[in-house]
């Protein structure tokens, strides 16, 4: 049950006590009229009734005096706590906390009953990282399934999926050039870039398949040279739409890199991977995918 622990001293001219219930402690304060609160002698002359019915002065039961005390006592989970604010600049938050934990574990001896927790933005980063470990693989699986439902074949799906890392290279390079660290906003930018790169890769494959099927129907695919001409024709047809797509996306994202308004820091880290990735994605779509497609069709033709 609850235990009342009476204090033998008075704080601020008021008798103090404490109710203890497990780890929880609730302070008891008795508030007297203002005329008595300003004078410890007046409080000491206050009569207290005893169980026998006699009345004695409060000064005979406790020592009354003014004592300095904290203006605010903070607690969390039934424990007293204190917050130390740290501002991280010039490096990533996760790396700083990792190094700080190692340094504190080596140099700081925590007394019994004390513990150290990292909260704030780092706590949000930890939660977001756990979600991204699920979201990123799930996103890749969804992209693969959408590709399979579109092409009804595994070959084209693997061509697009194997080409995705090439499109991410430009985003990594621009992140390094701008000295941006990996964060949740950056991860969102890379996820969006993967979707755009897959989309442009699908359009390229459609052009290549169309050129291949047209030549196959016309009976003009008798050898490797004809296959190369078909692939080259399909890739050239895709140059103008690809450049228009890249120009439109870059025109919308590049101004964000120079923005200075509200939430500009977050928006820059979302836009940077996409801006850099669109450059390498252009090379990917116009050079790498046609080359992989040509090798794949040549191998399929030999197999058949």
Short mmCIF file of C-alpha atoms in Angstrom, two decimals:
data_model
loop_
_atom_site.label_atom_id
_atom_site.label_comp_id
_atom_site.label_asym_id
_atom_site.label_seq_id
_atom_site.Cartn_x
_atom_site.Cartn_y
_atom_site.Cartn_z
CA UNK A 1 0.00 0.00 0.00
CA UNK A 2 0.96 3.60 0.23
CA UNK A 3 3.34 4.78 2.94
CA UNK A 4 3.38 8.36 4.21
CA UNK A 5 6.89 9.51 4.94
CA UNK A 6 6.71 12.67 7.08
CA UNK A 7 9.60 15.11 6.85
CA UNK A 8 11.16 16.50 10.00
CA UNK A 9 12.02 19.80 8.35
CA UNK A 10 9.93 22.40 6.61
CA UNK A 11 10.63 23.73 3.14
CA UNK A 12 9.72 27.34 2.42
CA UNK A 13 7.78 27.63 5.68
CA UNK A 14 5.45 24.73 4.79
CA UNK A 15 5.50 21.25 6.34
CA UNK A 16 6.59 18.69 3.73
CA UNK A 17 5.86 15.02 3.26
CA UNK A 18 6.00 12.34 0.59
CA UNK A 19 3.75 9.50 -0.52
CA UNK A 20 5.74 6.53 -1.83
CA UNK A 21 4.04 4.06 -4.15
CA UNK A 22 6.57 1.68 -5.69
CA UNK A 23 9.02 3.80 -7.68
CA UNK A 24 6.63 6.74 -7.77
CA UNK A 25 6.94 9.51 -5.21
CA UNK A 26 4.42 12.29 -4.74
CA UNK A 27 5.28 15.29 -2.64
CA UNK A 28 2.84 16.62 -0.04
CA UNK A 29 2.64 20.35 0.53
CA UNK A 30 0.48 22.14 3.07
CA UNK A 31 -0.34 25.67 1.97
CA UNK A 32 -1.10 28.17 4.74
CA UNK A 33 -2.72 31.60 4.30
CA UNK A 34 -0.44 34.32 2.99
CA UNK A 35 -0.34 36.06 6.38
CA UNK A 36 1.37 32.98 7.83
CA UNK A 37 3.54 32.06 4.85
CA UNK A 38 5.63 35.22 5.05
CA UNK A 39 6.71 34.71 8.67
CA UNK A 40 8.31 31.46 9.97
CA UNK A 41 7.50 32.53 13.55
CA UNK A 42 3.79 32.82 12.68
CA UNK A 43 3.86 29.37 11.11
CA UNK A 44 5.63 28.00 14.18
CA UNK A 45 2.86 29.34 16.43
CA UNK A 46 0.22 27.45 14.48
CA UNK A 47 -1.51 24.91 16.72
CA UNK A 48 -1.53 21.26 15.68
CA UNK A 49 -4.07 18.82 17.16
CA UNK A 50 -2.58 15.59 18.55
CA UNK A 51 -4.39 12.21 18.69
CA UNK A 52 -5.03 12.77 22.42
CA UNK A 53 -6.85 16.03 21.67
CA UNK A 54 -4.15 18.33 23.01
CA UNK A 55 -2.89 21.16 20.83
CA UNK A 56 0.78 21.98 20.50
CA UNK A 57 2.63 24.60 18.50
CA UNK A 58 4.12 23.49 15.20
CA UNK A 59 7.53 24.86 16.26
CA UNK A 60 7.66 22.15 18.95
CA UNK A 61 7.36 19.40 16.30
CA UNK A 62 9.57 20.66 13.46
CA UNK A 63 12.30 23.12 12.67
CA UNK A 64 10.95 25.87 10.42
CA UNK A 65 13.29 27.84 8.17
CA UNK A 66 13.61 29.20 4.64
CA UNK A 67 15.69 26.93 2.40
CA UNK A 68 16.74 27.45 -1.24
CA UNK A 69 15.31 24.87 -3.62
CA UNK A 70 15.08 24.12 -7.33
CA UNK A 71 12.59 26.14 -9.33
CA UNK A 72 11.64 23.05 -11.35
CA UNK A 73 12.02 19.31 -10.80
CA UNK A 74 11.71 17.22 -13.96
CA UNK A 75 10.95 13.51 -13.98
CA UNK A 76 10.23 10.83 -16.55
CA UNK A 77 9.03 7.31 -15.91
CA UNK A 78 9.16 7.86 -12.16
CA UNK A 79 12.85 8.90 -12.24
CA UNK A 80 14.37 12.35 -11.92
CA UNK A 81 16.05 13.42 -15.12
CA UNK A 82 18.19 16.19 -16.54
CA UNK A 83 18.71 17.15 -20.20
CA UNK A 84 22.04 18.06 -21.79
CA UNK A 85 21.62 19.70 -25.20
CA UNK A 86 24.19 19.01 -27.93
CA UNK A 87 24.32 20.73 -31.32
CA UNK A 88 26.07 18.66 -34.03
CA UNK A 89 27.70 20.43 -36.96
CA UNK A 90 30.08 19.31 -39.65
CA UNK A 91 29.30 15.59 -39.43
CA UNK A 92 26.41 13.14 -39.47
CA UNK A 93 24.30 12.75 -36.36
CA UNK A 94 24.47 8.96 -36.20
CA UNK A 95 28.28 8.89 -36.42
CA UNK A 96 28.61 11.53 -33.72
CA UNK A 97 26.36 9.65 -31.30
CA UNK A 98 28.25 6.41 -31.97
CA UNK A 99 31.58 8.08 -31.15
CA UNK A 100 30.10 9.91 -28.16
CA UNK A 101 28.74 6.67 -26.71
CA UNK A 102 32.16 5.03 -27.02
CA UNK A 103 33.89 8.01 -25.37
CA UNK A 104 31.39 8.17 -22.49
CA UNK A 105 31.58 4.42 -21.91
CA UNK A 106 35.36 4.75 -21.58
CA UNK A 107 35.60 7.94 -19.51
CA UNK A 108 32.31 8.32 -17.61
CA UNK A 109 31.59 6.19 -14.55
CA UNK A 110 27.83 6.20 -13.98
CA UNK A 111 26.80 5.99 -10.28
CA UNK A 112 24.39 3.28 -9.21
CA UNK A 113 20.81 4.10 -10.15
CA UNK A 114 21.79 6.44 -13.02
CA UNK A 115 21.42 5.79 -16.72
CA UNK A 116 22.15 7.70 -19.93
CA UNK A 117 19.78 7.92 -22.89
CA UNK A 118 20.08 9.67 -26.27
CA UNK A 119 16.92 11.38 -27.47
CA UNK A 120 15.88 14.26 -29.72
CA UNK A 121 16.71 14.06 -33.43
CA UNK A 122 18.82 10.95 -32.90
CA UNK A 123 15.83 9.10 -31.49
CA UNK A 124 13.81 10.10 -34.55
CA UNK A 125 16.69 9.00 -36.79
CA UNK A 126 16.74 5.58 -35.14
CA UNK A 127 13.00 5.12 -35.66
CA UNK A 128 13.24 6.22 -39.28
CA UNK A 129 16.21 3.91 -39.93
CA UNK A 130 14.24 0.92 -38.68
CA UNK A 131 11.38 1.82 -40.99
CA UNK A 132 13.69 2.33 -43.97
CA UNK A 133 15.14 -1.15 -43.45
CA UNK A 134 11.66 -2.37 -44.28
CA UNK A 135 10.57 0.28 -46.77
CA UNK A 136 13.61 0.12 -49.11
CA UNK A 137 13.49 -3.66 -49.77
CA UNK A 138 9.71 -3.47 -50.06
CA UNK A 139 10.05 -0.67 -52.62
CA UNK A 140 12.46 -2.73 -54.74
CA UNK A 141 10.13 -5.72 -54.60
CA UNK A 142 7.18 -3.58 -55.70
CA UNK A 143 9.22 -2.14 -58.60
CA UNK A 144 10.19 -5.65 -59.70
CA UNK A 145 6.58 -6.86 -59.56
CA UNK A 146 5.35 -3.87 -61.56
CA UNK A 147 8.03 -4.54 -64.17
CA UNK A 148 7.05 -8.20 -64.35
CA UNK A 149 3.35 -7.38 -64.79
CA UNK A 150 4.29 -4.97 -67.58
CA UNK A 151 6.76 -7.14 -69.55
CA UNK A 152 5.47 -10.60 -68.58
CA UNK A 153 9.06 -11.79 -68.55
CA UNK A 154 12.01 -12.04 -66.20
CA UNK A 155 14.68 -10.87 -68.66
CA UNK A 156 13.46 -7.30 -69.06
CA UNK A 157 12.85 -7.04 -65.31
CA UNK A 158 16.44 -7.96 -64.51
CA UNK A 159 17.76 -5.54 -67.12
CA UNK A 160 16.02 -2.63 -65.40
CA UNK A 161 16.83 -3.81 -61.85
CA UNK A 162 20.52 -4.43 -62.64
CA UNK A 163 20.73 -0.97 -64.19
CA UNK A 164 19.33 0.83 -61.14
CA UNK A 165 22.70 1.02 -59.30
CA UNK A 166 24.16 2.93 -62.26
CA UNK A 167 21.52 5.61 -61.87
CA UNK A 168 22.32 5.93 -58.14
CA UNK A 169 26.00 6.67 -58.86
CA UNK A 170 25.29 10.27 -59.88
CA UNK A 171 23.33 10.88 -56.70
CA UNK A 172 26.22 9.59 -54.58
CA UNK A 173 28.71 11.80 -56.43
CA UNK A 174 26.61 14.93 -55.96
CA UNK A 175 26.09 14.10 -52.27
CA UNK A 176 29.87 13.88 -51.89
CA UNK A 177 30.41 17.15 -53.80
CA UNK A 178 27.88 19.01 -51.61
CA UNK A 179 29.22 17.38 -48.42
CA UNK A 180 25.81 16.01 -47.46
CA UNK A 181 25.62 13.14 -45.00
CA UNK A 182 23.24 10.21 -45.20
CA UNK A 183 19.93 11.06 -43.55
CA UNK A 184 16.24 10.25 -43.81
CA UNK A 185 15.73 13.02 -46.38
CA UNK A 186 18.58 11.65 -48.50
CA UNK A 187 17.09 8.15 -48.34
CA UNK A 188 13.76 9.52 -49.57
CA UNK A 189 15.56 11.20 -52.47
CA UNK A 190 17.24 7.93 -53.46
CA UNK A 191 13.93 6.04 -53.30
CA UNK A 192 12.34 8.62 -55.62
CA UNK A 193 15.37 8.41 -57.94
CA UNK A 194 15.05 4.63 -58.15
CA UNK A 195 11.44 5.00 -59.24
CA UNK A 196 12.26 7.58 -61.94
CA UNK A 197 15.22 5.52 -63.20
CA UNK A 198 13.03 2.42 -63.44
CA UNK A 199 10.39 4.40 -65.32
CA UNK A 200 12.83 5.74 -67.91
CA UNK A 201 14.38 2.27 -68.23
CA UNK A 202 10.97 0.80 -68.99
CA UNK A 203 10.36 3.36 -71.74
CA UNK A 204 13.76 2.58 -73.25
CA UNK A 205 12.99 -1.13 -73.29
CA UNK A 206 9.67 -0.43 -75.01
CA UNK A 207 11.48 1.43 -77.79
CA UNK A 208 14.05 -1.35 -78.11
CA UNK A 209 11.40 -4.07 -78.17
CA UNK A 210 9.44 -2.18 -80.81
CA UNK A 211 12.49 -1.81 -83.05
CA UNK A 212 13.40 -5.48 -82.49
CA UNK A 213 9.90 -6.76 -83.27
CA UNK A 214 9.59 -4.59 -86.40
CA UNK A 215 12.84 -5.96 -87.84
CA UNK A 216 11.94 -9.48 -86.79
CA UNK A 217 8.57 -9.22 -88.55
CA UNK A 218 10.27 -7.85 -91.67
CA UNK A 219 12.78 -10.73 -91.67
CA UNK A 220 15.77 -8.43 -91.21
CA UNK A 221 17.34 -10.13 -88.16
CA UNK A 222 19.67 -12.61 -89.74
CA UNK A 223 22.75 -11.88 -87.69
CA UNK A 224 24.51 -9.91 -85.00
CA UNK A 225 24.91 -6.85 -87.22
CA UNK A 226 21.16 -6.64 -87.82
CA UNK A 227 20.54 -6.93 -84.09
CA UNK A 228 22.99 -4.10 -83.45
CA UNK A 229 21.25 -1.90 -86.01
CA UNK A 230 17.86 -2.60 -84.43
CA UNK A 231 19.13 -1.76 -80.95
CA UNK A 232 20.84 1.38 -82.22
CA UNK A 233 17.70 2.51 -83.99
CA UNK A 234 15.56 2.01 -80.88
CA UNK A 235 18.07 3.82 -78.66
CA UNK A 236 18.33 6.79 -81.02
CA UNK A 237 14.55 7.09 -81.07
CA UNK A 238 14.65 7.39 -77.27
CA UNK A 239 17.21 10.25 -77.16
CA UNK A 240 14.76 13.12 -77.56
CA UNK A 241 12.12 11.87 -75.06
CA UNK A 242 14.86 11.10 -72.54
CA UNK A 243 16.43 14.54 -72.82
CA UNK A 244 13.01 16.16 -72.48
CA UNK A 245 12.30 14.13 -69.34
CA UNK A 246 15.67 14.97 -67.78
CA UNK A 247 15.33 18.66 -68.66
CA UNK A 248 11.88 18.90 -67.08
CA UNK A 249 12.98 17.15 -63.88
CA UNK A 250 16.21 19.15 -63.58
CA UNK A 251 14.37 22.43 -64.17
CA UNK A 252 12.14 21.66 -61.22
CA UNK A 253 14.81 20.34 -58.83
CA UNK A 254 17.94 22.44 -59.47
CA UNK A 255 16.43 25.68 -58.03
CA UNK A 256 15.83 23.81 -54.76
CA UNK A 257 19.60 23.41 -54.31
CA UNK A 258 19.94 27.22 -54.04
CA UNK A 259 16.83 27.82 -51.95
CA UNK A 260 17.20 29.46 -48.52
CA UNK A 261 13.63 29.46 -47.25
CA UNK A 262 11.85 27.40 -44.62
CA UNK A 263 12.72 23.67 -44.67
CA UNK A 264 15.36 24.35 -47.33
CA UNK A 265 17.90 22.06 -45.63
CA UNK A 266 15.54 19.10 -45.85
CA UNK A 267 14.42 19.82 -49.42
CA UNK A 268 18.02 20.16 -50.62
CA UNK A 269 18.87 16.70 -49.31
CA UNK A 270 15.85 15.23 -51.06
CA UNK A 271 16.61 16.96 -54.36
CA UNK A 272 20.39 16.37 -54.44
CA UNK A 273 20.28 12.58 -55.07
CA UNK A 274 17.69 13.07 -57.81
CA UNK A 275 19.61 15.85 -59.57
CA UNK A 276 22.86 13.90 -59.60
CA UNK A 277 21.10 10.65 -60.37
CA UNK A 278 19.32 12.04 -63.42
CA UNK A 279 22.70 12.83 -65.01
CA UNK A 280 24.01 9.28 -64.60
CA UNK A 281 20.55 7.91 -65.43
CA UNK A 282 20.78 9.58 -68.85
CA UNK A 283 24.01 7.73 -69.60
CA UNK A 284 22.47 4.57 -68.19
CA UNK A 285 19.36 4.76 -70.34
CA UNK A 286 21.11 5.66 -73.59
CA UNK A 287 24.24 3.49 -73.30
CA UNK A 288 24.08 0.77 -70.66
CA UNK A 289 20.55 -0.54 -71.17
CA UNK A 290 20.90 -0.87 -74.98
CA UNK A 291 24.21 -2.73 -74.49
CA UNK A 292 22.69 -5.12 -71.94
CA UNK A 293 19.61 -5.56 -74.13
CA UNK A 294 21.76 -6.42 -77.15
CA UNK A 295 23.75 -9.04 -75.21
CA UNK A 296 20.56 -10.53 -73.79
CA UNK A 297 18.80 -10.76 -77.16
CA UNK A 298 21.91 -12.25 -78.75
CA UNK A 299 22.04 -14.94 -76.05
CA UNK A 300 18.31 -15.64 -76.35
CA UNK A 301 18.64 -15.92 -80.13
CA UNK A 302 21.46 -18.42 -79.82
CA UNK A 303 19.47 -20.40 -77.27
CA UNK A 304 16.49 -20.61 -79.58
#
